[in-house]
């Protein structure tokens, strides 16, 4: 979720004047930022389609930051899970 903006707010949201995504923040302060989505099809991540590109980029990087999380499609009132 490097470019997740609305998802970062979850269900406890007001109307912020500006949302800075993690990718935007890194790009402001780093000389070179590469974003690869190992799970590009959303939170459910039911494919490994992006894994090889993400692993390739990570193998060439000096620093790797992994951003992972869930959204309201799998976590909200009435959708709580016993196992992940």
Coordinates of N, CA and C in Angstrom, one line a residue:
X1 N 0.8 -1.2 0.0 CA 0.0 0.0 0.0 C 0.9 1.3 0.0
X2 N 1.9 1.3 -0.8 CA 2.8 2.4 -0.9 C 2.1 3.7 -1.3
X3 N 1.0 3.5 -2.1 CA 0.3 4.7 -2.6 C -1.1 4.7 -2.1
X4 N -1.4 4.0 -1.1 CA -2.7 4.0 -0.5 C -3.0 5.3 0.2
X5 N -4.0 5.9 -0.1 CA -4.4 7.2 0.5 C -5.6 7.0 1.4
X6 N -6.7 6.7 0.7 CA -8.0 6.5 1.4 C -7.9 5.3 2.4
X7 N -7.2 4.2 2.0 CA -7.1 3.0 2.8 C -6.4 3.4 4.1
X8 N -5.4 4.3 4.1 CA -4.7 4.6 5.4 C -5.6 5.2 6.4
X9 N -6.7 5.8 6.0 CA -7.6 6.4 7.0 C -8.5 5.4 7.7
X10 N -8.7 4.2 7.1 CA -9.5 3.2 7.7 C -11.0 3.7 7.8
X11 N -11.6 3.3 8.8 CA -13.0 3.7 9.0 C -13.1 4.8 10.1
X12 N -12.0 5.3 10.6 CA -11.9 6.4 11.6 C -11.5 7.7 10.9
X13 N -12.2 8.1 9.9 CA -11.8 9.2 9.1 C -12.6 10.5 9.2
X14 N -11.9 11.5 9.1 CA -12.5 12.8 8.9 C -12.1 13.3 7.5
X15 N -12.1 14.5 7.3 CA -11.6 15.0 5.9 C -10.3 15.7 6.1
X16 N -9.2 15.1 6.0 CA -7.9 15.8 6.1 C -7.7 16.7 4.9
X17 N -7.0 17.8 5.2 CA -6.7 18.7 4.1 C -5.8 18.1 3.0
X18 N -4.9 17.2 3.4 CA -4.0 16.6 2.5 C -3.6 15.2 3.0
X19 N -3.5 14.3 2.2 CA -3.0 13.0 2.6 C -1.6 12.7 1.9
X20 N -0.6 12.4 2.6 CA 0.7 12.0 2.1 C 0.8 10.5 2.2
X21 N 0.9 9.9 1.0 CA 1.1 8.4 1.0 C 2.6 8.1 1.4
X22 N 2.8 6.9 1.8 CA 4.2 6.5 2.1 C 5.1 6.7 0.9
X23 N 4.7 6.4 -0.3 CA 5.6 6.5 -1.4 C 5.9 8.0 -1.7
X24 N 4.9 8.9 -1.5 CA 5.1 10.3 -1.7 C 6.1 10.8 -0.7
X25 N 6.0 10.4 0.6 CA 7.0 10.8 1.6 C 8.4 10.4 1.3
X26 N 8.6 9.1 0.9 CA 9.9 8.6 0.6 C 10.5 9.4 -0.6
X27 N 9.7 9.7 -1.6 CA 10.1 10.4 -2.8 C 10.6 11.8 -2.5
X28 N 10.0 12.4 -1.5 CA 10.4 13.8 -1.1 C 11.8 13.8 -0.5
X29 N 12.2 12.7 0.2 CA 13.4 12.8 1.0 C 14.6 11.9 0.5
X30 N 14.3 11.0 -0.5 CA 15.3 10.1 -1.0 C 15.7 10.5 -2.4
X31 N 16.9 10.3 -2.8 CA 17.4 10.6 -4.1 C 16.7 9.7 -5.2
X32 N 16.5 8.5 -4.9 CA 15.9 7.5 -5.8 C 15.0 6.6 -5.1
X33 N 13.8 6.5 -5.5 CA 12.8 5.6 -4.9 C 12.2 4.8 -6.0
X34 N 12.1 3.5 -5.8 CA 11.5 2.5 -6.7 C 10.4 1.8 -6.0
X35 N 9.2 1.8 -6.5 CA 8.1 1.2 -5.9 C 7.7 0.0 -6.8
X36 N 7.7 -1.2 -6.1 CA 7.2 -2.4 -6.8 C 6.2 -3.1 -5.9
X37 N 5.1 -3.5 -6.5 CA 4.0 -4.1 -5.8 C 4.1 -5.6 -5.9
X38 N 4.5 -6.2 -4.8 CA 4.6 -7.7 -4.8 C 3.2 -8.3 -4.9
X39 N 2.3 -7.6 -4.4 CA 0.9 -8.0 -4.4 C 0.0 -6.9 -5.0
X40 N 0.1 -6.8 -6.3 CA -0.5 -5.7 -7.0 C -2.0 -5.8 -7.2
X41 N -2.6 -6.9 -6.8 CA -4.0 -7.0 -7.1 C -4.9 -6.7 -5.9
X42 N -4.4 -6.0 -4.9 CA -5.2 -5.6 -3.8 C -4.8 -6.3 -2.5
X43 N -5.6 -6.1 -1.5 CA -5.3 -6.6 -0.2 C -5.5 -8.1 -0.1
X44 N -6.4 -8.7 -0.9 CA -6.6 -10.1 -0.8 C -5.4 -10.9 -1.3
X45 N -4.6 -10.3 -2.2 CA -3.3 -10.9 -2.6 C -3.5 -12.4 -2.9
X46 N -4.3 -12.7 -3.9 CA -4.5 -14.1 -4.2 C -3.7 -14.5 -5.5
X47 N -2.6 -13.8 -5.7 CA -1.7 -14.2 -6.8 C -0.3 -13.8 -6.5
X48 N 0.6 -14.5 -7.0 CA 2.1 -14.1 -6.8 C 2.6 -13.4 -8.0
X49 N 1.8 -12.9 -8.8 CA 2.2 -12.3 -10.1 C 3.3 -11.2 -10.0
X50 N 3.2 -10.4 -9.0 CA 4.2 -9.3 -8.8 C 5.5 -9.7 -8.0
X51 N 5.5 -10.9 -7.5 CA 6.6 -11.3 -6.6 C 8.0 -11.1 -7.2
X52 N 8.1 -11.7 -8.4 CA 9.5 -11.7 -9.1 C 10.0 -10.3 -9.3
X53 N 9.2 -9.4 -9.8 CA 9.6 -8.0 -10.0 C 10.0 -7.3 -8.6
X54 N 9.2 -7.6 -7.6 CA 9.5 -7.0 -6.3 C 10.8 -7.6 -5.7
X55 N 11.0 -8.9 -5.9 CA 12.2 -9.5 -5.4 C 13.5 -9.0 -6.2
X56 N 13.3 -8.9 -7.5 CA 14.4 -8.4 -8.3 C 14.8 -6.9 -7.9
X57 N 13.8 -6.1 -7.7 CA 14.1 -4.7 -7.2 C 14.7 -4.7 -5.8
X58 N 14.3 -5.6 -4.9 CA 14.8 -5.6 -3.6 C 16.3 -6.1 -3.6
X59 N 16.6 -7.0 -4.5 CA 17.9 -7.6 -4.6 C 18.9 -6.5 -5.0
X60 N 18.5 -5.5 -5.7 CA 19.3 -4.4 -6.2 C 19.4 -3.2 -5.3
X61 N 18.5 -3.2 -4.3 CA 18.4 -2.0 -3.4 C 19.3 -2.0 -2.3
X62 N 19.7 -0.7 -1.9 CA 20.5 -0.6 -0.6 C 19.6 -0.7 0.6
X63 N 18.3 -0.2 0.5 CA 17.4 -0.3 1.6 C 16.0 -0.8 1.0
X64 N 15.4 -1.6 1.7 CA 14.0 -2.1 1.3 C 13.0 -1.8 2.4
X65 N 12.0 -1.1 2.1 CA 10.9 -0.9 3.0 C 9.7 -1.6 2.5
X66 N 9.1 -2.5 3.3 CA 7.9 -3.2 2.9 C 6.7 -2.6 3.6
X67 N 5.7 -2.3 2.9 CA 4.5 -1.8 3.5 C 3.4 -2.8 3.2
X68 N 2.8 -3.2 4.3 CA 1.7 -4.2 4.2 C 0.6 -3.8 5.1
X69 N -0.6 -4.3 4.8 CA -1.7 -4.0 5.7 C -3.0 -4.6 5.2
X70 N -4.0 -4.2 5.9 CA -5.4 -4.7 5.5 C -6.3 -3.5 5.3
X71 N -7.4 -3.7 4.7 CA -8.3 -2.6 4.5 C -9.7 -3.0 4.9
X72 N -10.7 -2.1 4.7 CA -12.0 -2.4 5.2 C -12.7 -3.5 4.4
X73 N -12.1 -4.1 3.4 CA -12.8 -5.2 2.7 C -12.6 -6.5 3.5
X74 N -11.6 -6.5 4.5 CA -11.4 -7.7 5.3 C -11.4 -7.4 6.8
X75 N -11.4 -6.1 7.2 CA -11.4 -5.8 8.6 C -12.3 -4.6 8.8
X76 N -13.4 -4.9 9.5 CA -14.4 -3.9 9.8 C -15.4 -4.6 10.8
X77 N -16.3 -3.8 11.4 CA -17.3 -4.4 12.2 C -18.0 -5.4 11.5
X78 N -18.1 -6.6 12.0 CA -18.8 -7.7 11.4 C -18.0 -8.5 10.4
X79 N -16.8 -8.1 10.2 CA -15.9 -8.9 9.3 C -14.6 -9.4 10.0
X80 N -14.6 -9.3 11.4 CA -13.5 -9.8 12.1 C -13.2 -11.2 11.9
X81 N -11.9 -11.6 11.8 CA -11.6 -13.0 11.5 C -10.9 -13.6 12.7
X82 N -11.1 -14.9 12.8 CA -10.4 -15.7 13.8 C -9.0 -16.0 13.4
X83 N -8.8 -16.3 12.1 CA -7.4 -16.7 11.6 C -7.1 -15.8 10.4
X84 N -5.8 -15.5 10.3 CA -5.4 -14.8 9.1 C -4.5 -15.8 8.3

